[in-house]
C-alpha positions as YAML, in Angstrom:
chain: A
units: angstrom
residues:
- id: 1
  name: MET
  ca: [138.06, -59.15, 224.05]
- id: 2
  name: LEU
  ca: [135.36, -58.41, 226.61]
- id: 3
  name: GLU
  ca: [132.72, -60.70, 225.14]
- id: 4
  name: HIS
  ca: [133.30, -63.43, 227.71]
- id: 5
  name: ARG
  ca: [132.38, -60.92, 230.44]
- id: 6
  name: VAL
  ca: [129.14, -59.84, 228.76]
- id: 7
  name: GLN
  ca: [125.96, -61.49, 230.01]
- id: 8
  name: PRO
  ca: [124.62, -64.12, 227.58]
- id: 9
  name: ALA
  ca: [121.33, -62.26, 227.08]
- id: 10
  name: ILE
  ca: [123.17, -59.09, 226.03]
- id: 11
  name: ARG
  ca: [125.49, -60.85, 223.58]
- id: 12
  name: GLY
  ca: [122.61, -61.61, 221.25]
- id: 13
  name: LEU
  ca: [120.87, -58.28, 221.75]
- id: 14
  name: ARG
  ca: [120.46, -55.94, 218.81]
- id: 15
  name: ALA
  ca: [120.25, -52.28, 219.79]
- id: 16
  name: TYR
  ca: [117.18, -50.23, 218.94]
- id: 17
  name: ASP
  ca: [117.37, -48.87, 215.39]
- id: 18
  name: PRO
  ca: [116.21, -45.23, 215.33]
- id: 19
  name: GLY
  ca: [116.23, -45.11, 211.53]
- id: 20
  name: HIS
  ca: [118.34, -42.71, 209.51]
- id: 21
  name: ASP
  ca: [121.04, -40.68, 211.28]
- id: 22
  name: MET
  ca: [119.11, -37.44, 211.43]
- id: 23
  name: VAL
  ca: [121.91, -35.44, 213.03]
- id: 24
  name: ALA
  ca: [124.29, -36.34, 210.20]
- id: 25
  name: LEU
  ca: [121.64, -35.69, 207.56]
- id: 26
  name: ARG
  ca: [120.85, -32.26, 209.02]
- id: 27
  name: ARG
  ca: [124.51, -31.29, 209.08]
- id: 28
  name: ALA
  ca: [125.00, -32.36, 205.48]
- id: 29
  name: ALA
  ca: [121.84, -30.73, 204.13]
- id: 30
  name: ASP
  ca: [121.90, -27.44, 202.24]
- id: 31
  name: ALA
  ca: [118.42, -26.55, 203.49]
- id: 32
  name: ALA
  ca: [115.98, -27.64, 206.16]
- id: 33
  name: LEU
  ca: [114.96, -31.25, 205.80]
- id: 34
  name: VAL
  ca: [111.40, -32.48, 205.57]
- id: 35
  name: GLU
  ca: [111.66, -34.93, 208.47]
- id: 36
  name: LEU
  ca: [108.93, -37.54, 208.18]
- id: 37
  name: GLY
  ca: [110.58, -40.54, 209.81]
- id: 38
  name: SER
  ca: [110.23, -40.27, 213.59]
- id: 39
  name: ASN
  ca: [106.54, -39.46, 214.16]
- id: 40
  name: GLU
  ca: [107.39, -36.14, 215.77]
- id: 41
  name: ASN
  ca: [104.84, -33.37, 216.10]
- id: 42
  name: PRO
  ca: [105.43, -30.79, 213.34]
- id: 43
  name: TYR
  ca: [103.42, -28.15, 215.26]
- id: 44
  name: GLY
  ca: [105.65, -28.24, 218.33]
- id: 45
  name: PRO
  ca: [104.80, -28.03, 222.02]
- id: 46
  name: SER
  ca: [102.45, -25.70, 223.82]
- id: 47
  name: PRO
  ca: [103.73, -22.15, 224.43]
- id: 48
  name: LEU
  ca: [103.01, -22.87, 228.10]
- id: 49
  name: ALA
  ca: [105.46, -25.75, 227.97]
- id: 50
  name: ARG
  ca: [108.09, -23.51, 226.40]
- id: 51
  name: ASP
  ca: [107.54, -20.90, 229.09]
- id: 52
  name: ALA
  ca: [107.87, -23.56, 231.79]
- id: 53
  name: VAL
  ca: [111.22, -24.64, 230.40]
- id: 54
  name: VAL
  ca: [112.53, -21.07, 230.39]
- id: 55
  name: LYS
  ca: [111.23, -20.49, 233.90]
- id: 56
  name: HIS
  ca: [113.24, -23.41, 235.26]
- id: 57
  name: LEU
  ca: [116.53, -22.79, 233.45]
- id: 58
  name: ASP
  ca: [118.02, -21.16, 236.54]
- id: 59
  name: GLU
  ca: [117.44, -24.41, 238.44]
- id: 60
  name: LEU
  ca: [119.61, -26.65, 236.26]
- id: 61
  name: ALA
  ca: [122.12, -27.12, 239.07]
- id: 62
  name: LEU
  ca: [119.40, -28.70, 241.18]
- id: 63
  name: TYR
  ca: [118.10, -32.25, 241.04]
- id: 64
  name: PRO
  ca: [114.50, -32.61, 239.84]
- id: 65
  name: ASP
  ca: [111.74, -33.86, 242.12]
- id: 66
  name: PRO
  ca: [112.57, -37.58, 242.42]
- id: 67
  name: ARG
  ca: [108.88, -38.42, 242.82]
- id: 68
  name: GLY
  ca: [107.59, -36.11, 240.09]
- id: 69
  name: GLY
  ca: [104.82, -35.13, 242.47]
- id: 70
  name: ASP
  ca: [103.36, -32.14, 240.63]
- id: 71
  name: LEU
  ca: [103.19, -33.96, 237.31]
- id: 72
  name: LYS
  ca: [101.71, -37.06, 238.92]
- id: 73
  name: ARG
  ca: [99.00, -34.99, 240.58]
- id: 74
  name: ALA
  ca: [98.16, -33.32, 237.28]
- id: 75
  name: LEU
  ca: [98.01, -36.70, 235.54]
- id: 76
  name: ALA
  ca: [95.89, -38.19, 238.31]
- id: 77
  name: GLN
  ca: [93.38, -35.37, 237.92]
- id: 78
  name: ARG
  ca: [93.39, -35.70, 234.13]
- id: 79
  name: HIS
  ca: [92.76, -39.46, 234.12]
- id: 80
  name: GLY
  ca: [90.67, -39.81, 237.27]
- id: 81
  name: VAL
  ca: [93.10, -42.11, 239.07]
- id: 82
  name: ALA
  ca: [95.09, -41.96, 242.31]
- id: 83
  name: VAL
  ca: [98.63, -40.61, 242.39]
- id: 84
  name: GLU
  ca: [99.75, -44.04, 243.63]
- id: 85
  name: GLN
  ca: [98.59, -45.49, 240.33]
- id: 86
  name: ILE
  ca: [101.12, -43.53, 238.27]
- id: 87
  name: VAL
  ca: [104.76, -44.23, 237.45]
- id: 88
  name: LEU
  ca: [106.87, -41.78, 235.44]
- id: 89
  name: GLY
  ca: [109.46, -42.77, 232.89]
- id: 90
  name: ASP
  ca: [112.23, -41.31, 230.76]
- id: 91
  name: GLY
  ca: [109.84, -41.68, 227.86]
- id: 92
  name: SER
  ca: [107.60, -44.74, 227.71]
- id: 93
  name: HIS
  ca: [110.62, -46.61, 226.31]
- id: 94
  name: GLU
  ca: [112.15, -46.77, 229.79]
- id: 95
  name: LEU
  ca: [108.94, -48.17, 231.25]
- id: 96
  name: LEU
  ca: [108.77, -50.87, 228.57]
- id: 97
  name: MET
  ca: [112.28, -51.96, 229.52]
- id: 98
  name: GLN
  ca: [111.47, -51.85, 233.25]
- id: 99
  name: LEU
  ca: [108.43, -54.06, 232.77]
- id: 100
  name: ALA
  ca: [110.63, -56.77, 231.32]
- id: 101
  name: GLN
  ca: [113.24, -56.21, 234.02]
- id: 102
  name: VAL
  ca: [110.64, -56.76, 236.74]
- id: 103
  name: PHE
  ca: [108.38, -59.41, 235.27]
- id: 104
  name: ALA
  ca: [110.33, -61.33, 232.59]
- id: 105
  name: GLY
  ca: [113.46, -63.46, 232.51]
- id: 106
  name: PRO
  ca: [114.95, -66.74, 231.26]
- id: 107
  name: ASP
  ca: [111.99, -68.72, 232.62]
- id: 108
  name: ALA
  ca: [109.40, -65.96, 232.21]
- id: 109
  name: GLY
  ca: [108.50, -65.29, 228.60]
- id: 110
  name: VAL
  ca: [107.18, -62.31, 226.67]
- id: 111
  name: VAL
  ca: [104.51, -62.26, 223.97]
- id: 112
  name: ALA
  ca: [103.75, -59.49, 221.48]
- id: 113
  name: SER
  ca: [102.29, -59.18, 218.02]
- id: 114
  name: GLN
  ca: [104.16, -59.50, 214.77]
- id: 115
  name: TYR
  ca: [104.98, -55.98, 213.51]
- id: 116
  name: GLY
  ca: [104.74, -54.66, 217.07]
- id: 117
  name: PHE
  ca: [107.02, -51.89, 218.34]
- id: 118
  name: ALA
  ca: [110.67, -52.98, 218.15]
- id: 119
  name: VAL
  ca: [111.37, -52.22, 221.82]
- id: 120
  name: TYR
  ca: [109.19, -55.14, 222.95]
- id: 121
  name: SER
  ca: [111.57, -57.79, 221.63]
- id: 122
  name: ILE
  ca: [114.58, -55.75, 222.76]
- id: 123
  name: ALA
  ca: [113.20, -55.56, 226.31]
- id: 124
  name: ALA
  ca: [112.72, -59.33, 226.34]
- id: 125
  name: ALA
  ca: [116.19, -60.02, 224.95]
- id: 126
  name: ALA
  ca: [117.82, -57.70, 227.49]
- id: 127
  name: VAL
  ca: [116.66, -59.91, 230.36]
- id: 128
  name: GLY
  ca: [117.10, -63.21, 228.53]
- id: 129
  name: ALA
  ca: [113.37, -63.83, 228.29]
- id: 130
  name: PRO
  ca: [111.94, -66.06, 225.56]
- id: 131
  name: PHE
  ca: [110.06, -63.89, 223.08]
- id: 132
  name: ARG
  ca: [107.15, -65.01, 220.96]
- id: 133
  name: ALA
  ca: [105.63, -62.89, 218.19]
- id: 134
  name: ALA
  ca: [102.04, -63.87, 217.45]
- id: 135
  name: PRO
  ca: [101.16, -63.71, 213.73]
- id: 136
  name: ALA
  ca: [99.49, -60.48, 212.64]
- id: 137
  name: LEU
  ca: [96.28, -60.29, 210.65]
- id: 138
  name: ALA
  ca: [96.51, -61.25, 206.99]
- id: 139
  name: MET
  ca: [97.20, -58.59, 204.41]
- id: 140
  name: ASP
  ca: [93.72, -59.01, 202.92]
- id: 141
  name: HIS
  ca: [92.12, -58.18, 206.27]
- id: 142
  name: ALA
  ca: [90.59, -54.72, 206.78]
- id: 143
  name: MET
  ca: [93.23, -54.15, 209.48]
- id: 144
  name: ALA
  ca: [96.05, -55.54, 207.36]
- id: 145
  name: ALA
  ca: [99.10, -56.45, 209.48]
- id: 146
  name: GLY
  ca: [97.27, -55.38, 212.63]
- id: 147
  name: HIS
  ca: [96.99, -57.33, 215.86]
- id: 148
  name: ASP
  ca: [95.32, -60.73, 215.77]
- id: 149
  name: LEU
  ca: [94.14, -60.83, 219.38]
- id: 150
  name: ASP
  ca: [93.16, -64.50, 219.10]
- id: 151
  name: ALA
  ca: [96.68, -65.33, 217.96]
- id: 152
  name: ILE
  ca: [98.18, -63.40, 220.86]
- id: 153
  name: VAL
  ca: [96.01, -65.28, 223.35]
- id: 154
  name: ALA
  ca: [97.03, -68.57, 221.73]
- id: 155
  name: ALA
  ca: [100.71, -67.61, 222.08]
- id: 156
  name: VAL
  ca: [100.39, -67.15, 225.84]
- id: 157
  name: ASP
  ca: [101.36, -70.30, 227.71]
- id: 158
  name: ALA
  ca: [102.24, -71.33, 231.26]
- id: 159
  name: ASN
  ca: [105.67, -69.72, 230.95]
- id: 160
  name: THR
  ca: [104.40, -66.34, 229.71]
- id: 161
  name: HIS
  ca: [104.69, -63.53, 232.26]
- id: 162
  name: LEU
  ca: [104.33, -60.40, 230.13]
- id: 163
  name: VAL
  ca: [102.34, -59.33, 227.05]
- id: 164
  name: TYR
  ca: [102.97, -56.10, 225.14]
- id: 165
  name: LEU
  ca: [100.20, -54.65, 222.99]
- id: 166
  name: ALA
  ca: [100.37, -51.27, 221.23]
- id: 167
  name: ASN
  ca: [96.99, -49.70, 220.54]
- id: 168
  name: PRO
  ca: [97.19, -47.98, 218.08]
- id: 169
  name: ASN
  ca: [100.20, -49.90, 216.85]
- id: 170
  name: ASN
  ca: [103.54, -48.61, 215.63]
- id: 171
  name: PRO
  ca: [104.54, -49.13, 212.81]
- id: 172
  name: THR
  ca: [101.29, -50.29, 211.21]
- id: 173
  name: GLY
  ca: [98.96, -47.56, 212.52]
- id: 174
  name: THR
  ca: [96.22, -50.14, 213.10]
- id: 175
  name: TRP
  ca: [94.06, -50.34, 216.22]
- id: 176
  name: CYS
  ca: [91.66, -52.48, 218.26]
- id: 177
  name: GLY
  ca: [88.30, -51.34, 219.62]
- id: 178
  name: ILE
  ca: [87.70, -51.25, 223.35]
- id: 179
  name: ASP
  ca: [85.20, -54.13, 223.26]
- id: 180
  name: ALA
  ca: [87.82, -56.35, 221.63]
- id: 181
  name: ILE
  ca: [90.38, -55.27, 224.23]
- id: 182
  name: GLU
  ca: [87.97, -56.15, 227.06]
- id: 183
  name: ARG
  ca: [87.36, -59.61, 225.60]
- id: 184
  name: PHE
  ca: [91.11, -60.03, 225.14]
- id: 185
  name: LEU
  ca: [91.90, -59.15, 228.75]
- id: 186
  name: ALA
  ca: [89.26, -61.58, 229.97]
- id: 187
  name: ARG
  ca: [91.12, -64.40, 228.21]
- id: 188
  name: ILE
  ca: [94.56, -63.58, 229.62]
- id: 189
  name: PRO
  ca: [95.44, -65.23, 232.97]
- id: 190
  name: ASP
  ca: [95.29, -62.83, 235.90]
- id: 191
  name: ASP
  ca: [98.97, -63.36, 236.75]
- id: 192
  name: VAL
  ca: [100.21, -62.40, 233.27]
- id: 193
  name: ILE
  ca: [101.06, -58.71, 233.03]
- id: 194
  name: VAL
  ca: [99.50, -56.92, 230.05]
- id: 195
  name: ALA
  ca: [101.12, -53.64, 228.98]
- id: 196
  name: ILE
  ca: [98.93, -51.67, 226.59]
- id: 197
  name: ASP
  ca: [101.03, -49.03, 224.89]
- id: 198
  name: GLU
  ca: [98.89, -46.01, 223.99]
- id: 199
  name: ALA
  ca: [101.64, -43.71, 222.73]
- id: 200
  name: TYR
  ca: [99.39, -42.46, 219.92]
- id: 201
  name: ALA
  ca: [96.11, -42.36, 221.86]
- id: 202
  name: GLU
  ca: [95.45, -38.65, 221.41]
- id: 203
  name: PHE
  ca: [95.29, -39.02, 217.62]
- id: 204
  name: VAL
  ca: [92.51, -41.62, 217.59]
- id: 205
  name: ASP
  ca: [89.05, -40.62, 216.41]
- id: 206
  name: ALA
  ca: [87.65, -44.09, 215.58]
- id: 207
  name: PRO
  ca: [84.40, -44.42, 217.55]
- id: 208
  name: GLU
  ca: [85.07, -48.02, 218.58]
- id: 209
  name: TRP
  ca: [88.38, -47.11, 220.25]
- id: 210
  name: ALA
  ca: [88.65, -46.02, 223.87]
- id: 211
  name: SER
  ca: [91.55, -45.92, 226.28]
- id: 212
  name: ALA
  ca: [92.23, -49.01, 228.34]
- id: 213
  name: ILE
  ca: [92.85, -46.75, 231.34]
- id: 214
  name: ALA
  ca: [89.17, -47.23, 232.17]
- id: 215
  name: LEU
  ca: [89.85, -50.97, 232.56]
- id: 216
  name: VAL
  ca: [92.70, -50.66, 235.06]
- id: 217
  name: ALA
  ca: [90.33, -50.70, 238.05]
- id: 218
  name: ARG
  ca: [89.10, -54.17, 237.03]
- id: 219
  name: HIS
  ca: [92.42, -55.74, 236.05]
- id: 220
  name: SER
  ca: [95.28, -55.86, 238.55]
- id: 221
  name: ASN
  ca: [97.60, -57.20, 235.82]
- id: 222
  name: LEU
  ca: [97.02, -54.28, 233.41]
- id: 223
  name: ILE
  ca: [99.27, -51.26, 232.88]
- id: 224
  name: VAL
  ca: [98.57, -48.57, 230.30]
- id: 225
  name: LEU
  ca: [101.49, -46.53, 228.97]
- id: 226
  name: ARG
  ca: [101.40, -43.01, 227.55]
- id: 227
  name: THR
  ca: [103.97, -40.49, 226.35]
- id: 228
  name: PHE
  ca: [104.41, -36.74, 225.95]
- id: 229
  name: SER
  ca: [106.59, -37.26, 222.87]
- id: 230
  name: LYS
  ca: [103.86, -37.35, 220.23]
- id: 231
  name: ALA
  ca: [100.71, -35.24, 220.56]
- id: 232
  name: HIS
  ca: [102.30, -32.99, 223.21]
- id: 233
  name: GLY
  ca: [105.36, -32.32, 221.03]
- id: 234
  name: LEU
  ca: [107.92, -32.95, 223.79]
- id: 235
  name: ALA
  ca: [109.98, -35.75, 222.23]
- id: 236
  name: GLY
  ca: [113.23, -33.96, 223.06]
- id: 237
  name: LEU
  ca: [112.48, -33.96, 226.79]
- id: 238
  name: ARG
  ca: [111.59, -37.68, 227.12]
- id: 239
  name: VAL
  ca: [108.62, -37.97, 229.46]
- id: 240
  name: GLY
  ca: [106.32, -40.97, 229.66]
- id: 241
  name: TYR
  ca: [104.06, -42.52, 232.26]
- id: 242
  name: GLY
  ca: [102.19, -45.67, 233.16]
- id: 243
  name: ILE
  ca: [98.86, -46.16, 234.93]
- id: 244
  name: ALA
  ca: [98.06, -49.35, 236.84]
- id: 245
  name: GLN
  ca: [96.88, -50.51, 240.22]
- id: 246
  name: PRO
  ca: [99.21, -49.49, 243.08]
- id: 247
  name: GLU
  ca: [100.75, -52.94, 243.61]
- id: 248
  name: LEU
  ca: [102.01, -53.15, 240.03]
- id: 249
  name: ILE
  ca: [103.27, -49.56, 240.18]
- id: 250
  name: GLY
  ca: [105.10, -50.37, 243.41]
- id: 251
  name: TRP
  ca: [107.13, -53.13, 241.76]
- id: 252
  name: LEU
  ca: [108.19, -50.80, 238.95]
- id: 253
  name: GLU
  ca: [109.18, -48.12, 241.43]
- id: 254
  name: ARG
  ca: [111.75, -50.51, 242.89]
- id: 255
  name: VAL
  ca: [113.79, -50.45, 239.69]
- id: 256
  name: ARG
  ca: [113.08, -46.87, 238.62]
- id: 257
  name: GLU
  ca: [116.28, -44.88, 238.35]
- id: 258
  name: SER
  ca: [116.50, -41.98, 240.76]
- id: 259
  name: PHE
  ca: [115.61, -38.64, 239.15]
- id: 260
  name: ASN
  ca: [114.71, -40.50, 235.94]
- id: 261
  name: VAL
  ca: [112.60, -37.65, 234.56]
- id: 262
  name: ASN
  ca: [114.55, -34.44, 234.22]
- id: 263
  name: LEU
  ca: [113.65, -31.04, 235.66]
- id: 264
  name: LEU
  ca: [112.64, -29.44, 232.38]
- id: 265
  name: GLY
  ca: [110.67, -32.48, 231.29]
- id: 266
  name: LEU
  ca: [108.61, -32.49, 234.47]
- id: 267
  name: ALA
  ca: [107.82, -28.79, 234.15]
- id: 268
  name: ALA
  ca: [107.02, -28.86, 230.44]
- id: 269
  name: ALA
  ca: [104.80, -31.94, 230.68]
- id: 270
  name: GLU
  ca: [102.77, -30.48, 233.52]
- id: 271
  name: ALA
  ca: [102.35, -27.21, 231.63]
- id: 272
  name: SER
  ca: [101.31, -29.03, 228.46]
- id: 273
  name: LEU
  ca: [98.56, -30.81, 230.37]
- id: 274
  name: GLY
  ca: [97.27, -27.35, 231.21]
- id: 275
  name: ASP
  ca: [96.92, -26.41, 227.54]
- id: 276
  name: PRO
  ca: [94.52, -28.96, 226.01]
- id: 277
  name: ALA
  ca: [93.53, -26.45, 223.33]
- id: 278
  name: HIS
  ca: [97.03, -26.49, 221.83]
- id: 279
  name: VAL
  ca: [97.23, -30.28, 221.85]
- id: 280
  name: GLY
  ca: [93.74, -30.52, 220.41]
- id: 281
  name: GLU
  ca: [94.56, -28.15, 217.57]
- id: 282
  name: GLY
  ca: [97.57, -30.24, 216.58]
- id: 283
  name: VAL
  ca: [95.45, -33.38, 216.65]
- id: 284
  name: ARG
  ca: [92.79, -31.68, 214.50]
- id: 285
  name: LYS
  ca: [95.35, -30.66, 211.89]
- id: 286
  name: ASN
  ca: [96.85, -34.15, 211.95]
- id: 287
  name: LYS
  ca: [93.48, -35.73, 211.19]
- id: 288
  name: ILE
  ca: [92.89, -33.44, 208.22]
- id: 289
  name: GLU
  ca: [96.34, -34.06, 206.79]
- id: 290
  name: ARG
  ca: [96.25, -37.81, 207.55]
- id: 291
  name: GLU
  ca: [93.10, -38.24, 205.48]
- id: 292
  name: ARG
  ca: [94.33, -35.93, 202.74]
- id: 293
  name: LEU
  ca: [97.72, -37.60, 202.44]
- id: 294
  name: ALA
  ca: [96.28, -41.13, 202.57]
- id: 295
  name: ASP
  ca: [93.82, -40.30, 199.78]
- id: 296
  name: ALA
  ca: [96.58, -38.72, 197.69]
- id: 297
  name: LEU
  ca: [98.86, -41.74, 198.07]
- id: 298
  name: ARG
  ca: [96.06, -44.18, 197.28]
- id: 299
  name: SER
  ca: [95.18, -42.16, 194.18]
- id: 300
  name: ARG
  ca: [98.75, -42.79, 193.03]
- id: 301
  name: GLY
  ca: [98.20, -46.55, 193.22]
- id: 302
  name: LEU
  ca: [99.92, -47.14, 196.55]
- id: 303
  name: PHE
  ca: [98.60, -49.36, 199.34]
- id: 304
  name: VAL
  ca: [98.15, -47.33, 202.53]
- id: 305
  name: PHE
  ca: [97.49, -49.22, 205.74]
- id: 306
  name: PRO
  ca: [94.61, -47.92, 207.88]
- id: 307
  name: SER
  ca: [95.90, -45.57, 210.56]
- id: 308
  name: GLN
  ca: [94.70, -43.82, 213.70]
- id: 309
  name: THR
  ca: [98.09, -42.28, 214.46]
- id: 310
  name: ASN
  ca: [100.24, -39.42, 213.21]
- id: 311
  name: PHE
  ca: [101.87, -41.57, 210.54]
- id: 312
  name: LEU
  ca: [101.01, -43.78, 207.57]
- id: 313
  name: LEU
  ca: [102.54, -47.12, 206.65]
- id: 314
  name: VAL
  ca: [102.76, -47.23, 202.85]
- id: 315
  name: ARG
  ca: [103.64, -50.17, 200.65]
- id: 316
  name: PHE
  ca: [105.93, -49.18, 197.76]
- id: 317
  name: GLY
  ca: [106.77, -52.73, 196.73]
- id: 318
  name: GLU
  ca: [110.22, -53.67, 195.53]
- id: 319
  name: ASP
  ca: [110.98, -49.99, 194.87]
- id: 320
  name: ALA
  ca: [110.79, -49.04, 198.57]
- id: 321
  name: ALA
  ca: [114.55, -48.85, 199.17]
- id: 322
  name: ARG
  ca: [115.13, -46.92, 195.95]
- id: 323
  name: ILE
  ca: [112.37, -44.46, 196.75]
- id: 324
  name: ASP
  ca: [113.67, -44.01, 200.30]
- id: 325
  name: GLU
  ca: [117.12, -43.12, 198.96]
- id: 326
  name: ALA
  ca: [115.74, -40.87, 196.23]
- id: 327
  name: LEU
  ca: [113.58, -38.97, 198.70]
- id: 328
  name: ARG
  ca: [116.56, -38.41, 200.97]
- id: 329
  name: THR
  ca: [118.53, -36.90, 198.10]
- id: 330
  name: ARG
  ca: [115.67, -34.41, 197.84]
- id: 331
  name: GLY
  ca: [115.79, -33.59, 201.54]
- id: 332
  name: ILE
  ca: [112.77, -35.71, 202.54]
- id: 333
  name: VAL
  ca: [113.36, -38.38, 205.18]
- id: 334
  name: PRO
  ca: [110.84, -41.20, 205.71]
- id: 335
  name: ARG
  ca: [111.44, -44.32, 207.82]
- id: 336
  name: PRO
  ca: [112.44, -47.60, 206.12]
- id: 337
  name: MET
  ca: [110.70, -50.65, 207.54]
- id: 338
  name: GLY
  ca: [113.10, -53.48, 206.76]
- id: 339
  name: GLY
  ca: [113.91, -53.90, 210.44]
- id: 340
  name: TYR
  ca: [110.24, -54.65, 211.09]
- id: 341
  name: GLY
  ca: [110.04, -57.33, 208.43]
- id: 342
  name: LEU
  ca: [108.30, -54.94, 206.03]
- id: 343
  name: PRO
  ca: [111.06, -54.16, 203.50]
- id: 344
  name: ASP
  ca: [108.54, -53.14, 200.85]
- id: 345
  name: CYS
  ca: [107.12, -50.37, 203.05]
- id: 346
  name: LEU
  ca: [108.03, -46.91, 204.26]
- id: 347
  name: ARG
  ca: [106.53, -45.26, 207.32]
- id: 348
  name: ILE
  ca: [105.67, -41.61, 206.72]
- id: 349
  name: THR
  ca: [104.96, -39.15, 209.52]
- id: 350
  name: ILE
  ca: [102.01, -36.86, 208.84]
- id: 351
  name: GLY
  ca: [103.64, -33.47, 208.31]
- id: 352
  name: THR
  ca: [102.22, -30.02, 207.79]
- id: 353
  name: ALA
  ca: [100.24, -29.30, 204.62]
- id: 354
  name: ASP
  ca: [103.37, -27.84, 203.02]
- id: 355
  name: GLN
  ca: [105.55, -30.79, 204.03]
- id: 356
  name: ASN
  ca: [103.05, -33.28, 202.68]
- id: 357
  name: ALA
  ca: [102.75, -31.36, 199.41]
- id: 358
  name: THR
  ca: [106.55, -31.44, 199.08]
- id: 359
  name: LEU
  ca: [106.53, -35.20, 199.63]
- id: 360
  name: LEU
  ca: [103.84, -35.80, 197.02]
- id: 361
  name: ALA
  ca: [105.60, -33.61, 194.45]
- id: 362
  name: ALA
  ca: [108.82, -35.55, 195.01]
- id: 363
  name: LEU
  ca: [107.04, -38.87, 194.61]
- id: 364
  name: ASP
  ca: [105.48, -37.67, 191.37]
- id: 365
  name: ALA
  ca: [108.91, -36.64, 190.09]
- id: 366
  name: LEU
  ca: [110.22, -40.15, 190.80]
- id: 367
  name: ARG
  ca: [107.50, -41.96, 188.86]
...
C-alpha cells in the first residue's frame, strides 16, 4: 500500500543479509553453539575495555561525546595523523553508507570488485547510484576470486564517483600488496573517491601488505576504513573509523548522525587501543589456527582460498548447502555464501583450537 511513497532507489534495495538467525539458533540450542559465521573474535575484548564499560555504566542517562574527542586523539596518536583526519562511525558499515550518501547518486556511479563486501552494492542502491562489479581474478589464479585491480580501473568511467576496495577482502580473504595498491591509486582519477576497507588489517602478516593509511597524505581522494569489531573483539558495541585528508572528512561529518557512536563504545575502543598486547595475542592465536585449519581442510580434499583474515572461504562443491545444514544440526554455524554468488562455498570463522577441532570432527562424521 505504501510502495508508491517509497523512493525508487529503495524499492529495488535488498537489505543486508547477516546470515543465519543467530539469536533464534541460540535460543533453540541445547548447548552452546560453535559460532563460526560472523568473523567475531573468539578471544573477546581486552580486560581494559571491559573495565571501561563498567566504569561508564552510571553515565547511561547522559549523551556520549558527539565529537568522540578522546577516541579520536588516541587514534590520531596510534596512526600518526591529525585529529581532523578522523571520522567515527557506528561500525565501518555506517561510514560505507555515508560515503555513498555524500559522493554517489543517480548520475554518480559506484565501482567495486566481484565478490566484494555486500554493503558496497547496498550503499550504491540506497542512493540510486549505478553499480558496477569488476570481474574478480580467475579461479586458477593464486589469489582465486580476489581483486583484479586492472579490471576495477577499467570499470571506472567518466560517471564513476566512488570506488570501494576491501583489503583484505571479505568474503574471499584475499589481499593486495601495497605496491599494487599504489599503482592502482595512480591510475584512478583524482576526483574519484577511493574507499579502502581494512576491517581485517590487524590479522595480516603477508610481507607485501601494508596499510593504505600511509598513502592518505598523497591522495586527497583516499579514505581508509577500520573497525573495532574484529581484532579488538568489540563487535557488539559497533565502533568504526575512517582516515582521510580533512576536506574529505569534513564532507562526511555533514551527514554524520549526532552521537552516532555510543558512550560505552567510545570508552571501550579507547581502552582497547591502550592494550595492544591483548589484541596482539588474539592475532597470534588466529594465525596459528588459520594455518592449522586451512591445512586440515586441504588434507580432506577441500579447496581453501588464500586468506589473511580471521576466516577461511572453503569450496565444498554441490554439497555446500547440505553440509551447512548438517553442521547446524550439530550446533556448528558457518556462513553460506550463496548471496555472494558463491553457492558452492562456506565461509568459516577461525575459532579457538577446541572449536576448530569440533568443526573438523563434524566434517569427518559427514563424509
